Amino acid sequence: MNRPVRVAVVGLGYWGPNLARALEEVDNVHVTWLCDMRRETVDRVGRRHPGAARTTQVDDVLDDDGVDAVVVATPISTHYPLALAALSAGKHTFVEKPLTTSSRQAVALARLAAEQGLVLMPGHTFLYSPPVRAVKRLIEEGALGEIYFVSTSRVNLGIHQADVSVAWDLGPHDFSILRYWLGENPTWVTALTRSCVLPDVPDVAFVNAKFPSGSIAHVELSWLAPSKLRRTTVVGSRQMVVYDDTSNEPVRIFDSGVSLPDFGSYGEHRLSYRTGDIISPRIASDEPLVVEFTDFVAAIREGRKPVSHIDLGIDVVRVVEAVERSLADLGARTSVEADIELEAA
Amino acid sequence: MNRPVRVAVVGLGYWGPNLARALEEVDNVHVTWLCDMRRETVDRVGRRHPGAARTTQVDDVLDDDGVDAVVVATPISTHYPLALAALSAGKHTFVEKPLTTSSRQAVALARLAAEQGLVLMPGHTFLYSPPVRAVKRLIEEGALGEIYFVSTSRVNLGIHQADVSVAWDLGPHDFSILRYWLGENPTWVTALTRSCVLPDVPDVAFVNAKFPSGSIAHVELSWLAPSKLRRTTVVGSRQMVVYDDTSNEPVRIFDSGVSLPDFGSYGEHRLSYRTGDIISPRIASDEPLVVEFTDFVAAIREGRKPVSHIDLGIDVVRVVEAVERSLADLGARTSVEADIELEAA
Amino acid sequence: MNRPVRVAVVGLGYWGPNLARALEEVDNVHVTWLCDMRRETVDRVGRRHPGAARTTQVDDVLDDDGVDAVVVATPISTHYPLALAALSAGKHTFVEKPLTTSSRQAVALARLAAEQGLVLMPGHTFLYSPPVRAVKRLIEEGALGEIYFVSTSRVNLGIHQADVSVAWDLGPHDFSILRYWLGENPTWVTALTRSCVLPDVPDVAFVNAKFPSGSIAHVELSWLAPSKLRRTTVVGSRQMVVYDDTSNEPVRIFDSGVSLPDFGSYGEHRLSYRTGDIISPRIASDEPLVVEFTDFVAAIREGRKPVSHIDLGIDVVRVVEAVERSLADLGARTSVEADIELEAA
Amino acid sequence: MNRPVRVAVVGLGYWGPNLARALEEVDNVHVTWLCDMRRETVDRVGRRHPGAARTTQVDDVLDDDGVDAVVVATPISTHYPLALAALSAGKHTFVEKPLTTSSRQAVALARLAAEQGLVLMPGHTFLYSPPVRAVKRLIEEGALGEIYFVSTSRVNLGIHQADVSVAWDLGPHDFSILRYWLGENPTWVTALTRSCVLPDVPDVAFVNAKFPSGSIAHVELSWLAPSKLRRTTVVGSRQMVVYDDTSNEPVRIFDSGVSLPDFGSYGEHRLSYRTGDIISPRIASDEPLVVEFTDFVAAIREGRKPVSHIDLGIDVVRVVEAVERSLADLGARTSVEADIELEAA
């Protein structure tokens, strides 16, 4: 396929217009359709994309044989039916995170895509953010040693969606990053939340997660806080890293560690702490959305797996599901099982 | 009692000498004995306290009718027998935190003290720290409104004790502060830990706690981290507070909040965030240890309850016990019950 | 004048397009012309302003009777001839800072504007920045007491212009802010600079300034630095303020001060320092450029003096002139005199 | 000399007791005398040094043949007569900074010491501070390239001495560091100060300094400020360094620089800024005072020049003298000349 990849954007609310803009910045991509239920919205966004047709009917998009791929940026509850329709119409499909509201749906979509030979990609944009990739490289190179634990806080003053908890809204960011960095999904989680402002809309969540390798993680998610905070600490046996998305120095590497202790008398002893240099590596300023869509287009053209791949997307949904089950069970320990039934099928 | 209160300090390891020094700075207190199993230690510390007698035998202290009170600063596992002996000998007793290694023991000591009319006080020094008291005042005055949640990280590069987990070592600080601020103990906890450096010595713990009032809390405890961190966020319905023990501005009050949302179309809406001034109130620089012993002495002289009182100390032990039970049960939700059997007795 | 004010923007390089955009956001203003010597530039910027005519000839603008006001955003050396032509053509004129490259020219423009009854306004945008105004209010209310001194660092990694020193490029920001806050111009300055990168283009300047009231100031200007820095400290007899344009808390008020000393023996004594609360007041987020043009338009409609008024603009040019004379005289103390000859004329 | 060096400390006010304590921590040094005019002071400090004799008469010290060296920590105005007497009595002499209140006196002392073959060392302790030495190494290794400029702020809320300006009190710190780092003394200075609190006691000073190599520096000194501040920026052609004595990361190296510009059209161009990693090297935690006295003792034993050597001490006095002359001349540019007369003699 030497011609431009022709992409339709479906859903032009808060986030969709950003996706349309970023798509235009990718080489050899053409935004051919803009679609939203609200005529006014389509027209407003459409003015910035004179080359794109506008519609309020998604069928106009799906019936157009000239469309190669559909980008779905609608409310979460509509992800599944829209992605199903797009794949059924033979379109490569990009779905904003989270992929679906159940892993059963996510697995069904994945199967359909595989059967049709189509790319189905969940939009975990943070995996394309330069500091997240820098930490991934450090882990892969072994610079951090064994990963003992990860502690992360994501606090975002912003949108409340009446049908979605903070776990579904913010959780996929951290669960996708952990899946990417550690290369594994948690075995089980426990979660504690509260619906502080609106009844039955959890707006703060404390999630603990245990991984097969022995690593553990804590994830704090909140829509309520004195100030925006995005701080992740990765503690390894060799080095430690602090990743702070809001800082001018988003990755700081601490060449510190703990040595085996000198045992003293009376059962008391001090570990010997090694303190070394701190390095803030220069981090590229590539825009994650553009890198993400470049990867999506390459996956379409070359038939290869994107970094934000479908198994990762399914795993993220499984973690959020487990978090929600733990909440429903008042914080009980809850397995993050692969869906046995579907797997066995 | 107009004469000085005569105090013996038992245990002169890492912390005991600090206690002895602080006692000397309290009005109308006399340090009469210094006691440690190690002769060399007693002599070294003793040179700074020429007015105190020295011994390696705790019985010398307990047999001295001139001793009004005993301060116990020995390894945790010896707290119970030493406090039991001191109370049995008719001495007011101050025990470094945590009071004991089981709530059963703690309750037994409390009963003995009550029967004898003696003060038994656990050494929760943070309750006497000026920023912790400043936050307490804000809560009591209603400045924060309803307390939605508390999130706290305590990371201390330091002593490992072979017989004690990070939960027993650092946990009592945060659990005592939460008990003091909120005036209640958690109903249940879940805890996830790992023994990263030494086998079977948990050195990182993520604890979630649910309180009767509906407040929730997360407590992160660790001996491993890139840098010392002590940061507590208290989110209330009216204002929010950040308390950072390591900062030049240890208490920062955010006059921020969330208003009821404007509901938009399509089920999406934004909460209206109120942003106001930020205030760093001037915090006194009183030394917590001196204030704490002043309270201990006043409790002895006036027969009143100290701020760090025995019920609070028992409650703290109950939380750590529940944390340990949750760990043993692989992170399961665990009740922080009052000891039914003893209570009923 | 009830109809919109019709404004032409002349000069569409780095800064001009921002001005055009901001003008469109002011009520009852119409951008009627866009002018730049470069056809390609006019066309590129013009696409965002479909209602504006485009030209590469400034005479097209000046000959149009429908134009009420001209905004000049060209290189500094052309400010004088363009403003002269605009005023001569009967247009109200806004000139980007610095007004001109000599106070003689600035005074000549001011006279012409006064004779013609036209508004001539220098573009000192920082005077419209919410934190700068907040500090102005604190000074006016007397909250700071007597202003002892101001120390400011402005470090901007950015544009070098081959015909302009850092003093002409960055200096007008700080000299206009000082003139606004203190209500007076320096009596004299001393300046030390260096041309580090390009020969004869000073890229770092240390300026000391003495004011009639007794206040003193230091202004550090630099295009070379490890990181962007904009930090101003205002020390008054009652309170102190730190203004940092790059911070989330751009104004911080320190309720601190110095009391008369307790004289001790041997000629040694300590001042008694008063330490109080620190307050970060909520600062509005109005865009300075929009507020500035709103003031420009109000000055035109109502015939009143804008906050960034012409006398202030002349004074700023006089300070930069004095700085340049001090440099030429190897850092000697140099008077910031009003231009006697012209004043007397 | 294999026996301990026997040292007398003269002057036990604010700083002297620290010197006595640090001396005791140096190998093979014996504090033999403690001397202060105030009997009570001598006795109080003496209790911590049971091995030292006590006196209120400096002649007791000077007459004692067993004394090898005298450490002078008295008020500045007495430095000269005391050092003169000590050298005349054949003692090696350490004088707290500044060495004397005039360069004439400083040179006279230096000559006397040279004639007698004695060590005369000014106490510029910052030259022994690990971060200052780390920056010195970076400069010597050429890591920073050519030093374009240094900008430094030293703000200390503290002691006012009625007979001393902020330039004499705090200036020697920065002027000694600059002399050490750059290996040269300024050619000339300009200084602007104000006596804000006490009449005729300047408590804020802005000093600009020009060096023979072309480097320039700004030094801000103040006893009045919202908070303690010690921040020095060194901008070189290759790298830049920020040294902050109050930070946990006292030295930060910015691998940044400026490349020759790409010239654009219309005389406007942007420099190309190179942005690289930021490194906070691990800095040793040696106590400067102990390192300084170790150097003093080595100079005595081995007859070599200490790092804080006498020519540097004289140069520092010359800079402060020039600053004071500039002040007296209302901020005029003032040469930092070597004292021609004395040199010629």
PDB file of N, CA, C and O in Angstrom, chain C residues 9-12 33-44 53-62 74 82, chain D residues 266:
ATOM      1  N   VAL C   9      -2.187  45.216  11.879  1.00  0.00           N
ATOM      2  CA  VAL C   9      -0.969  44.693  12.499  1.00  0.00           C
ATOM      3  C   VAL C   9       0.158  44.734  11.476  1.00  0.00           C
ATOM      4  O   VAL C   9       0.044  44.134  10.397  1.00  0.00           O
ATOM      5  N   VAL C  10       1.236  45.428  11.808  1.00  0.00           N
ATOM      6  CA  VAL C  10       2.377  45.578  10.907  1.00  0.00           C
ATOM      7  C   VAL C  10       3.563  44.839  11.507  1.00  0.00           C
ATOM      8  O   VAL C  10       4.011  45.173  12.612  1.00  0.00           O
ATOM      9  N   GLY C  11       4.044  43.824  10.804  1.00  0.00           N
ATOM     10  CA  GLY C  11       5.144  43.004  11.327  1.00  0.00           C
ATOM     11  C   GLY C  11       4.602  41.689  11.828  1.00  0.00           C
ATOM     12  O   GLY C  11       3.921  41.641  12.853  1.00  0.00           O
ATOM     13  N   LEU C  12       4.895  40.603  11.115  1.00  0.00           N
ATOM     14  CA  LEU C  12       4.297  39.299  11.433  1.00  0.00           C
ATOM     15  C   LEU C  12       5.365  38.229  11.664  1.00  0.00           C
ATOM     16  O   LEU C  12       5.188  37.063  11.312  1.00  0.00           O
ATOM     17  N   TRP C  33      -6.203  44.800   8.646  1.00  0.00           N
ATOM     18  CA  TRP C  33      -5.050  44.613   7.765  1.00  0.00           C
ATOM     19  C   TRP C  33      -4.003  43.758   8.458  1.00  0.00           C
ATOM     20  O   TRP C  33      -3.758  43.902   9.664  1.00  0.00           O
ATOM     21  N   LEU C  34      -3.329  42.935   7.673  1.00  0.00           N
ATOM     22  CA  LEU C  34      -2.102  42.255   8.116  1.00  0.00           C
ATOM     23  C   LEU C  34      -1.018  42.661   7.132  1.00  0.00           C
ATOM     24  O   LEU C  34      -1.208  42.564   5.911  1.00  0.00           O
ATOM     25  N   CYS C  35       0.133  43.114   7.666  1.00  0.00           N
ATOM     26  CA  CYS C  35       1.177  43.642   6.790  1.00  0.00           C
ATOM     27  C   CYS C  35       2.537  43.100   7.195  1.00  0.00           C
ATOM     28  O   CYS C  35       2.894  43.109   8.383  1.00  0.00           O
ATOM     29  N   ASP C  36       3.275  42.607   6.229  1.00  0.00           N
ATOM     30  CA  ASP C  36       4.661  42.190   6.467  1.00  0.00           C
ATOM     31  C   ASP C  36       5.380  42.283   5.127  1.00  0.00           C
ATOM     32  O   ASP C  36       4.766  42.096   4.067  1.00  0.00           O
ATOM     33  N   MET C  37       6.693  42.558   5.170  1.00  0.00           N
ATOM     34  CA  MET C  37       7.447  42.668   3.925  1.00  0.00           C
ATOM     35  C   MET C  37       7.441  41.367   3.133  1.00  0.00           C
ATOM     36  O   MET C  37       7.649  41.357   1.927  1.00  0.00           O
ATOM     37  N   ARG C  38       7.268  40.253   3.845  1.00  0.00           N
ATOM     38  CA  ARG C  38       7.372  38.943   3.201  1.00  0.00           C
ATOM     39  C   ARG C  38       5.981  38.449   2.800  1.00  0.00           C
ATOM     40  O   ARG C  38       5.153  38.140   3.655  1.00  0.00           O
ATOM     41  N   ARG C  39       5.752  38.353   1.536  1.00  0.00           N
ATOM     42  CA  ARG C  39       4.461  37.920   0.996  1.00  0.00           C
ATOM     43  C   ARG C  39       4.031  36.581   1.602  1.00  0.00           C
ATOM     44  O   ARG C  39       2.903  36.399   2.053  1.00  0.00           O
ATOM     45  N   GLU C  40       4.959  35.642   1.624  1.00  0.00           N
ATOM     46  CA  GLU C  40       4.665  34.307   2.125  1.00  0.00           C
ATOM     47  C   GLU C  40       4.183  34.350   3.583  1.00  0.00           C
ATOM     48  O   GLU C  40       3.250  33.659   3.973  1.00  0.00           O
ATOM     49  N   THR C  41       4.831  35.217   4.363  1.00  0.00           N
ATOM     50  CA  THR C  41       4.454  35.350   5.770  1.00  0.00           C
ATOM     51  C   THR C  41       3.043  35.913   5.897  1.00  0.00           C
ATOM     52  O   THR C  41       2.219  35.421   6.679  1.00  0.00           O
ATOM     53  N   VAL C  42       2.765  36.947   5.133  1.00  0.00           N
ATOM     54  CA  VAL C  42       1.429  37.554   5.182  1.00  0.00           C
ATOM     55  C   VAL C  42       0.364  36.521   4.845  1.00  0.00           C
ATOM     56  O   VAL C  42      -0.669  36.425   5.518  1.00  0.00           O
ATOM     57  N   ASP C  43       0.651  35.733   3.828  1.00  0.00           N
ATOM     58  CA  ASP C  43      -0.359  34.761   3.404  1.00  0.00           C
ATOM     59  C   ASP C  43      -0.548  33.662   4.444  1.00  0.00           C
ATOM     60  O   ASP C  43      -1.665  33.243   4.731  1.00  0.00           O
ATOM     61  N   ARG C  44       0.559  33.200   5.017  1.00  0.00           N
ATOM     62  CA  ARG C  44       0.458  32.139   6.011  1.00  0.00           C
ATOM     63  C   ARG C  44      -0.346  32.604   7.232  1.00  0.00           C
ATOM     64  O   ARG C  44      -1.289  31.949   7.669  1.00  0.00           O
ATOM     65  N   ALA C  53      -7.492  42.170   5.365  1.00  0.00           N
ATOM     66  CA  ALA C  53      -6.799  42.329   4.089  1.00  0.00           C
ATOM     67  C   ALA C  53      -5.309  42.118   4.313  1.00  0.00           C
ATOM     68  O   ALA C  53      -4.811  42.253   5.439  1.00  0.00           O
ATOM     69  N   ARG C  54      -4.582  41.737   3.257  1.00  0.00           N
ATOM     70  CA  ARG C  54      -3.153  41.437   3.359  1.00  0.00           C
ATOM     71  C   ARG C  54      -2.357  42.356   2.439  1.00  0.00           C
ATOM     72  O   ARG C  54      -2.775  42.633   1.322  1.00  0.00           O
ATOM     73  N   THR C  55      -1.185  42.769   2.925  1.00  0.00           N
ATOM     74  CA  THR C  55      -0.332  43.593   2.069  1.00  0.00           C
ATOM     75  C   THR C  55       1.122  43.470   2.505  1.00  0.00           C
ATOM     76  O   THR C  55       1.413  43.109   3.645  1.00  0.00           O
ATOM     77  N   THR C  56       2.030  43.772   1.577  1.00  0.00           N
ATOM     78  CA  THR C  56       3.447  43.869   1.920  1.00  0.00           C
ATOM     79  C   THR C  56       3.874  45.334   1.960  1.00  0.00           C
ATOM     80  O   THR C  56       5.040  45.627   2.214  1.00  0.00           O
ATOM     81  N   GLN C  57       2.953  46.244   1.697  1.00  0.00           N
ATOM     82  CA  GLN C  57       3.254  47.680   1.643  1.00  0.00           C
ATOM     83  C   GLN C  57       2.558  48.385   2.799  1.00  0.00           C
ATOM     84  O   GLN C  57       1.329  48.451   2.841  1.00  0.00           O
ATOM     85  N   VAL C  58       3.334  48.991   3.691  1.00  0.00           N
ATOM     86  CA  VAL C  58       2.725  49.632   4.852  1.00  0.00           C
ATOM     87  C   VAL C  58       1.852  50.815   4.432  1.00  0.00           C
ATOM     88  O   VAL C  58       0.899  51.186   5.126  1.00  0.00           O
ATOM     89  N   ASP C  59       2.162  51.397   3.284  1.00  0.00           N
ATOM     90  CA  ASP C  59       1.363  52.542   2.844  1.00  0.00           C
ATOM     91  C   ASP C  59      -0.089  52.162   2.578  1.00  0.00           C
ATOM     92  O   ASP C  59      -0.995  52.992   2.755  1.00  0.00           O
ATOM     93  N   ASP C  60      -0.303  50.931   2.158  1.00  0.00           N
ATOM     94  CA  ASP C  60      -1.691  50.482   1.974  1.00  0.00           C
ATOM     95  C   ASP C  60      -2.476  50.640   3.266  1.00  0.00           C
ATOM     96  O   ASP C  60      -3.661  50.993   3.271  1.00  0.00           O
ATOM     97  N   VAL C  61      -1.804  50.348   4.374  1.00  0.00           N
ATOM     98  CA  VAL C  61      -2.439  50.455   5.680  1.00  0.00           C
ATOM     99  C   VAL C  61      -2.670  51.912   6.049  1.00  0.00           C
ATOM    100  O   VAL C  61      -3.763  52.309   6.471  1.00  0.00           O
ATOM    101  N   LEU C  62      -1.621  52.702   5.874  1.00  0.00           N
ATOM    102  CA  LEU C  62      -1.684  54.089   6.352  1.00  0.00           C
ATOM    103  C   LEU C  62      -2.636  54.928   5.507  1.00  0.00           C
ATOM    104  O   LEU C  62      -3.228  55.897   5.997  1.00  0.00           O
ATOM    105  N   THR C  74       7.505  45.133  14.430  1.00  0.00           N
ATOM    106  CA  THR C  74       8.638  44.931  13.513  1.00  0.00           C
ATOM    107  C   THR C  74       9.941  44.937  14.309  1.00  0.00           C
ATOM    108  O   THR C  74       9.934  45.186  15.522  1.00  0.00           O
ATOM    109  N   LEU C  82       8.303  53.762  11.583  1.00  0.00           N
ATOM    110  CA  LEU C  82       6.941  53.265  11.375  1.00  0.00           C
ATOM    111  C   LEU C  82       5.942  53.973  12.278  1.00  0.00           C
ATOM    112  O   LEU C  82       4.842  54.333  11.843  1.00  0.00           O
TER     113      LEU C  82
ATOM    114  N   TYR D 266      16.589  38.708   7.399  1.00  0.00           N
ATOM    115  CA  TYR D 266      16.188  39.920   8.099  1.00  0.00           C
ATOM    116  C   TYR D 266      16.943  40.114   9.407  1.00  0.00           C
ATOM    117  O   TYR D 266      16.423  40.651  10.359  1.00  0.00           O
TER     118      TYR D 266
END
